[in-house]
mmCIF file of C-alpha atoms in Angstrom:
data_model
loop_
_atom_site.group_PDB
_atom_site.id
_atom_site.type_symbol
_atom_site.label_atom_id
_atom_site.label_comp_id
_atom_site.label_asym_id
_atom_site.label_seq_id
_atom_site.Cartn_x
_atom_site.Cartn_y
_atom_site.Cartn_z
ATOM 1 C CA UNK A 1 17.590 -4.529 -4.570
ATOM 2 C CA UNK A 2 13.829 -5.570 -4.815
ATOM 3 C CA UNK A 3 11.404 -3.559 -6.698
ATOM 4 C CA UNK A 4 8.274 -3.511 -8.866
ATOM 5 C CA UNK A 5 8.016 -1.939 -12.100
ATOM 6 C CA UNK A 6 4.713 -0.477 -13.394
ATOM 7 C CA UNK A 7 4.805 0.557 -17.112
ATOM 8 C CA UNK A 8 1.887 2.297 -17.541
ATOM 9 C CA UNK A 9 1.819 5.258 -15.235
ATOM 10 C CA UNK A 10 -1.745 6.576 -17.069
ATOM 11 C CA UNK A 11 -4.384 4.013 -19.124
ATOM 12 C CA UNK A 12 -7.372 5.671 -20.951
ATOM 13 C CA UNK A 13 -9.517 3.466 -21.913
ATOM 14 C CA UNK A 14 -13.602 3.446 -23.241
ATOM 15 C CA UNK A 15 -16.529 1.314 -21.624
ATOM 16 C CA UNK A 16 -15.911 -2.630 -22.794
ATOM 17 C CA UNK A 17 -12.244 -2.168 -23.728
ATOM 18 C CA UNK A 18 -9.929 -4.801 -22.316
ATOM 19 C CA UNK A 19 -7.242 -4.065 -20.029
ATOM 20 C CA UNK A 20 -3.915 -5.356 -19.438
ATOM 21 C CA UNK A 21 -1.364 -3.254 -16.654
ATOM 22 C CA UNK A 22 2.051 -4.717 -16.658
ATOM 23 C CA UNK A 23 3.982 -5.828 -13.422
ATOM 24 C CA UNK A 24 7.671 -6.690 -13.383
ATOM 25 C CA UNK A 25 9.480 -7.773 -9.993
ATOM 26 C CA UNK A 26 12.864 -7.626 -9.083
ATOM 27 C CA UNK A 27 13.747 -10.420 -6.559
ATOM 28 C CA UNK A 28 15.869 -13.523 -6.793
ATOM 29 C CA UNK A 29 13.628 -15.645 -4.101
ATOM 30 C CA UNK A 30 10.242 -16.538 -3.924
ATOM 31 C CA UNK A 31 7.598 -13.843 -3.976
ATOM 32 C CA UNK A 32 4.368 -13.453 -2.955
ATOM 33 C CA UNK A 33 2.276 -11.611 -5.277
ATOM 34 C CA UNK A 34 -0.807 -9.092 -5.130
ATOM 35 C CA UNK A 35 -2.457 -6.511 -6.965
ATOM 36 C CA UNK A 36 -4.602 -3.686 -4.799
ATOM 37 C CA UNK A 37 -6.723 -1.181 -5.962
ATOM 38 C CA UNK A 38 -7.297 2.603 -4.902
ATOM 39 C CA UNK A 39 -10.843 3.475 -5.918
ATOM 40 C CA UNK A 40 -11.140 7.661 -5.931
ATOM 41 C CA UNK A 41 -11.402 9.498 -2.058
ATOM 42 C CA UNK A 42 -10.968 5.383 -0.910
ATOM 43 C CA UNK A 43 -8.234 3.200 0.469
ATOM 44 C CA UNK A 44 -6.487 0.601 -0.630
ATOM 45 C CA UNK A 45 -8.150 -2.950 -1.598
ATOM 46 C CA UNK A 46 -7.238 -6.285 -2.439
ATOM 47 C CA UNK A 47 -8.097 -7.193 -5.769
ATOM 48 C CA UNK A 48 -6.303 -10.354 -6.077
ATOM 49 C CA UNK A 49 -3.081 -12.650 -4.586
ATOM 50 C CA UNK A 50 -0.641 -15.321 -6.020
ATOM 51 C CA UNK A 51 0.807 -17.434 -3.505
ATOM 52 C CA UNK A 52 1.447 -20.457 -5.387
ATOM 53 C CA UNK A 53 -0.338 -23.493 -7.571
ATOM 54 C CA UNK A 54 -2.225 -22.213 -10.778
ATOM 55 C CA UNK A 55 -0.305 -19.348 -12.310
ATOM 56 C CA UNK A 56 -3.666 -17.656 -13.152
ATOM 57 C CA UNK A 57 -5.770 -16.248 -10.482
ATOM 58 C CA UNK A 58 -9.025 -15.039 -10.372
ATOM 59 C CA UNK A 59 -9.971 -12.155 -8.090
ATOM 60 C CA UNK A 60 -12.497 -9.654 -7.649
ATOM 61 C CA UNK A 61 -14.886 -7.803 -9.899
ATOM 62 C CA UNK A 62 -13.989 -9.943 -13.092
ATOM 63 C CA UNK A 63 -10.249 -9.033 -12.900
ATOM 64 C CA UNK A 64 -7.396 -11.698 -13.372
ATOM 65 C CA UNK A 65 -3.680 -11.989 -13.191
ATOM 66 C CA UNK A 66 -0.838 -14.670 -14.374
ATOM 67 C CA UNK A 67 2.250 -15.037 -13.173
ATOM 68 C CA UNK A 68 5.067 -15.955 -15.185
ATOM 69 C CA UNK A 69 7.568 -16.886 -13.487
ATOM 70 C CA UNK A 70 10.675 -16.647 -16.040
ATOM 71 C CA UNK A 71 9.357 -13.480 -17.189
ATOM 72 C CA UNK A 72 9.424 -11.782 -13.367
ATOM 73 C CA UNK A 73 5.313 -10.901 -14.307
ATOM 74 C CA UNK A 74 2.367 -10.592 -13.119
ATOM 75 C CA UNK A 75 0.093 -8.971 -15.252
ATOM 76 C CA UNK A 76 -3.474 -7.605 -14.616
ATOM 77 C CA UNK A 77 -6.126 -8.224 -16.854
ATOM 78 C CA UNK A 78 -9.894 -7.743 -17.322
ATOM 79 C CA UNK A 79 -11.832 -8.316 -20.475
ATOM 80 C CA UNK A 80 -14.094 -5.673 -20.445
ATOM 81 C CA UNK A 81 -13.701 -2.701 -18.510
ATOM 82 C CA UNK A 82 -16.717 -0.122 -16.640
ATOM 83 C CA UNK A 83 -16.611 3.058 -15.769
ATOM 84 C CA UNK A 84 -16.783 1.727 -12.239
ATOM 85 C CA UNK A 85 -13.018 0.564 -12.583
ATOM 86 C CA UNK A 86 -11.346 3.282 -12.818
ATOM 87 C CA UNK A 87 -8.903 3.755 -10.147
ATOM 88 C CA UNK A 88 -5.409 3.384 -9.144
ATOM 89 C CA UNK A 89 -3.638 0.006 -9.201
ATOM 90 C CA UNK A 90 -0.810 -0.850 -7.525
ATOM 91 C CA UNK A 91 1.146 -4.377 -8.264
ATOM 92 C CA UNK A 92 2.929 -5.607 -4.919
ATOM 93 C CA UNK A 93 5.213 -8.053 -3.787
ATOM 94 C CA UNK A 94 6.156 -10.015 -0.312
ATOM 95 C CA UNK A 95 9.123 -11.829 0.158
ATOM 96 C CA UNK A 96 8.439 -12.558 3.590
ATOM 97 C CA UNK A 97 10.836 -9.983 4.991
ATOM 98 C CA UNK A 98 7.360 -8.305 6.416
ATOM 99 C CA UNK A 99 6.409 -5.503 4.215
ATOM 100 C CA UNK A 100 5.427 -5.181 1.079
ATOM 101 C CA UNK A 101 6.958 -3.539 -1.563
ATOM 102 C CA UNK A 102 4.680 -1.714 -4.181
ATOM 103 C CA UNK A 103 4.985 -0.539 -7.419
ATOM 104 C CA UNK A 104 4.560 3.123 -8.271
ATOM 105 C CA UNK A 105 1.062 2.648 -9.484
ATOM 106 C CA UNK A 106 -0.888 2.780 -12.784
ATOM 107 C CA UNK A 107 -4.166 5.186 -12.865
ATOM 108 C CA UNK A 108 -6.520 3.957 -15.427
ATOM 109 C CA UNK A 109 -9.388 6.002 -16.339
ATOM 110 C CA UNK A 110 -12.689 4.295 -17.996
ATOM 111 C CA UNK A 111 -14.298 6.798 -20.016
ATOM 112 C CA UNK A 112 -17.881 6.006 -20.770
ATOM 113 C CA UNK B 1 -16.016 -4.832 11.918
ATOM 114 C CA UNK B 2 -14.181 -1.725 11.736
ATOM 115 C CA UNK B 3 -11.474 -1.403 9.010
ATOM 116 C CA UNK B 4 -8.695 0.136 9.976
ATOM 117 C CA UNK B 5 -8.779 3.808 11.168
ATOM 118 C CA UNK B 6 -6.525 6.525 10.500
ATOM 119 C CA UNK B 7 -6.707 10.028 12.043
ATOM 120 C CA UNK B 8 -6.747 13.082 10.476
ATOM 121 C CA UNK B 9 -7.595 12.344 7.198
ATOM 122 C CA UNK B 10 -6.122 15.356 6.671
ATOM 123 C CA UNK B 11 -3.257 17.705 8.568
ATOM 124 C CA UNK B 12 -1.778 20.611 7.353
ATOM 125 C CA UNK B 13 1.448 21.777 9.244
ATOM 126 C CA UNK B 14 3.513 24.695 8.365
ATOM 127 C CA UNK B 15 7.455 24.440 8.775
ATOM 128 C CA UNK B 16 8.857 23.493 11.689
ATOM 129 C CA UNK B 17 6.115 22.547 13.469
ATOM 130 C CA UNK B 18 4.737 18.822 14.779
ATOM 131 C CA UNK B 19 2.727 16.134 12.920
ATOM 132 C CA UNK B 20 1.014 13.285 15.212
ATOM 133 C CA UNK B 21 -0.427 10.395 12.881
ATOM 134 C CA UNK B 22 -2.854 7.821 14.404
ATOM 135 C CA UNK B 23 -3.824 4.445 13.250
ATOM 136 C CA UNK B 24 -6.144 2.044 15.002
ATOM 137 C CA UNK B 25 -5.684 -1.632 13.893
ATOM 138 C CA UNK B 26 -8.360 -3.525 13.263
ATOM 139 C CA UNK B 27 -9.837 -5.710 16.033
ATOM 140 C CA UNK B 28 -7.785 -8.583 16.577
ATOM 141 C CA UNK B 29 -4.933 -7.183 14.447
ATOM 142 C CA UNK B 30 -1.755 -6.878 16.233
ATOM 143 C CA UNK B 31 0.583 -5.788 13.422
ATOM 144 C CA UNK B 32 0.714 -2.669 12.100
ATOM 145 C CA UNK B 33 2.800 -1.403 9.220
ATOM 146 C CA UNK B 34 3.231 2.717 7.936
ATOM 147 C CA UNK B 35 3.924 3.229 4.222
ATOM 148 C CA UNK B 36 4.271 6.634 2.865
ATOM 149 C CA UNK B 37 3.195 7.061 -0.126
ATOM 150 C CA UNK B 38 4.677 10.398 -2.063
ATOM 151 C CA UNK B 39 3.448 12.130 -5.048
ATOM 152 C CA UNK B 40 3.746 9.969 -8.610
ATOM 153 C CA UNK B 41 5.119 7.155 -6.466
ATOM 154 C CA UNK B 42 4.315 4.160 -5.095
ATOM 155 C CA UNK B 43 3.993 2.983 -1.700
ATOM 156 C CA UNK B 44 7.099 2.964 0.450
ATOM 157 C CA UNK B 45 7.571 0.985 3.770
ATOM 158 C CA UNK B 46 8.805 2.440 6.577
ATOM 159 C CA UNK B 47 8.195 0.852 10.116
ATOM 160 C CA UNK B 48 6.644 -2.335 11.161
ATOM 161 C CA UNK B 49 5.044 -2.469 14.856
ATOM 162 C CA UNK B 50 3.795 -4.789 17.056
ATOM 163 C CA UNK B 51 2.118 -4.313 20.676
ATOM 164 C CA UNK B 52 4.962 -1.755 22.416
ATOM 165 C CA UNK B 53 7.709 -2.959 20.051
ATOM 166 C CA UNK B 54 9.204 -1.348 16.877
ATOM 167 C CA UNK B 55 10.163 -4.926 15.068
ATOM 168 C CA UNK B 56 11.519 -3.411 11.387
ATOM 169 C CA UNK B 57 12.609 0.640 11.281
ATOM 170 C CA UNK B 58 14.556 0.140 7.844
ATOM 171 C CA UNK B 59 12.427 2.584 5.751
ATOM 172 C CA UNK B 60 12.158 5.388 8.520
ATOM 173 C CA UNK B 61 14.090 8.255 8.231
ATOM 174 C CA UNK B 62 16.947 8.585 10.230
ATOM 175 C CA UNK B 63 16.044 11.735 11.769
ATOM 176 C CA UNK B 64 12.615 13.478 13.179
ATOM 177 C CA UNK B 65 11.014 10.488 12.641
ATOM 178 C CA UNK B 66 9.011 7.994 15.240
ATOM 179 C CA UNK B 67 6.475 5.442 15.708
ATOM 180 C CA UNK B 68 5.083 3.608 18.451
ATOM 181 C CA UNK B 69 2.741 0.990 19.223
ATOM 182 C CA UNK B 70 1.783 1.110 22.986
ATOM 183 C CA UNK B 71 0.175 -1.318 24.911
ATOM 184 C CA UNK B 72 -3.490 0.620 25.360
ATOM 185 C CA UNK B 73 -4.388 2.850 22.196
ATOM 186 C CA UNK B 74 -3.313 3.667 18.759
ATOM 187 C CA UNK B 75 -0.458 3.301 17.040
ATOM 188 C CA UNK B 76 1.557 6.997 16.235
ATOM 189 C CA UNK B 77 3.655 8.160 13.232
ATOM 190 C CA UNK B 78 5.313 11.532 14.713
ATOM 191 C CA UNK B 79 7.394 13.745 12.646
ATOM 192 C CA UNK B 80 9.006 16.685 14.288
ATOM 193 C CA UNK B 81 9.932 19.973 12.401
ATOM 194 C CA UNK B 82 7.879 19.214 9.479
ATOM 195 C CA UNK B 83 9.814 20.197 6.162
ATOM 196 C CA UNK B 84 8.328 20.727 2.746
ATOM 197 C CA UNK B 85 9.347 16.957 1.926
ATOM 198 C CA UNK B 86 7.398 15.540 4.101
ATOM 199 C CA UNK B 87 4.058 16.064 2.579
ATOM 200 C CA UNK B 88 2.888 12.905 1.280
ATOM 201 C CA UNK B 89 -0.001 10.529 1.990
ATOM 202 C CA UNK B 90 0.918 8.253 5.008
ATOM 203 C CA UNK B 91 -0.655 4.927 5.086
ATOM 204 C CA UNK B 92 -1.284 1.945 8.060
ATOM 205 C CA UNK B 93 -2.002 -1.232 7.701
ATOM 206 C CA UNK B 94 -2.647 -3.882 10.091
ATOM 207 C CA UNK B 95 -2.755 -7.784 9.872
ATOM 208 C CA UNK B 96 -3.692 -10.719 12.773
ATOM 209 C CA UNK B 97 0.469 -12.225 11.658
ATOM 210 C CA UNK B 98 3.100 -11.369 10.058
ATOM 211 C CA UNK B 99 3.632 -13.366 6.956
ATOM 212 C CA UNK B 100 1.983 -13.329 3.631
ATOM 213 C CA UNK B 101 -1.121 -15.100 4.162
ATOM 214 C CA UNK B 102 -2.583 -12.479 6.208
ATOM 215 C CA UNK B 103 -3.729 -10.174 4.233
ATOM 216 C CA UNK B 104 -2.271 -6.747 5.009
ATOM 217 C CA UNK B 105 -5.582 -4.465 5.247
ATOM 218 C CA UNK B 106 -5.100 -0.547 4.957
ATOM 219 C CA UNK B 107 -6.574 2.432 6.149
ATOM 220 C CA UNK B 108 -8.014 5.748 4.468
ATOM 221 C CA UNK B 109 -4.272 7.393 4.939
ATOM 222 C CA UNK B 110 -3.566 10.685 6.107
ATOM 223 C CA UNK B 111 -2.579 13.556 3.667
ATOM 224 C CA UNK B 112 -0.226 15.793 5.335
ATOM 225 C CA UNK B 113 0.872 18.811 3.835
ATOM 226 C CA UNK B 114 3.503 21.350 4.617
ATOM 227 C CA UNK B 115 3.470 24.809 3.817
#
């Protein structure tokens, strides 16, 4: 069955800290990848997408992602976190079977 | 341009009782997709609509559970006799097609709790 891990359910982190959030995938086939972002009282965002070409992408507010293909990843990062980031992120996959699966989440909290 | 809309924001039923979920699509969207979303989870499909047609049911619940699309309006998410397991945060999205280059853009969500 398809499905996305998340490893860290809860990141603290202080001001200028980097981040990475782990993303695993579960899918034989070829995936498209995103990560999305719940800022607090908002809804959903896209942060960034991996369809295909260069493994790393760059997306919005600073934050970037690789996919690794033999590893089943694709990992968030950001160099140096704000308060302004903290929020829920969710890693997600389509496989082109019309929804997207999600992972459970990972709520990271920037403490300044 | 209008994200997508989703009314209430927030519904409180008690047992037994009726919950009507609306979405609005963006303009020129013509998919729509619910996810429920329960607590310390992640987001869960469940239905997949177009203009008066239910095209992917897999993640509804068998039972008590409906959506529709219709022609003129919003799109619904009903649940009839409401139990305690139902409370969760239901989310729509909409997108212009229905592959993975169009974006999937998602509303506010609607907390609905049962008491």
């Amino acid at each position: 069955a398809q499905s996305v891990s998340q490893h860290n359910h809860h990141v603290i982190l202080s001001e200028a800290a980097s981040l990475e959030l782990g993303c695993n995938y579960s899918y034989g086939g070829t995936v498209n990848l995103f990560w999305y972002v719940q800022y607090p009282g908002q809804h959903l965002q896209l942060l960034l997408k991996y369809f295909s070409g260069d493994p790393l992408v760059k997306g919005i507010k600073g934050f970037e992602a690789e996919f690794i293909k033999s590893k089943f990843s694709f990992n968030l990062r950001k160099p140096s976190v704000q308060w302004s980031d903290t929020a829920e992120y969710f890693c997600a996959f389509y496989t082109g079977r019309r929804a997207l699966t999600f992972g459970s989440g990972t709520r990271l909290q920037v403490q300044p | 341009n209008a994200g997508v809309m989703q009314n209430p924001r927030h519904l409180v039923r008690r047992r037994g009782q009726e919950a009507r979920l609306r979405c609005s699509p963006m303009k020129g969207h013509s998919h729509v997709y619910w996810y429920r979303q329960l607590p310390e989870e992640g987001l869960k499909f469940m239905v997949y609509l177009q203009k008066e047609n239910i095209i992917d049911e897999s993640g509804m619940p068998k039972e008590r559970f409906s959506a529709e699309f219709p022609k003129e309006g919003p799109s619904i998410l009903r649940i009839q006799q409401v139990v305690r397991g139902d409370s969760a945060a239901y989310f729509c999205a909409s997108s212009r097609r229905e592959n993975a280059d169009n974006e999937q853009f998602f509303g506010p969500g609607t907390r609905l709790t049962v008491l």
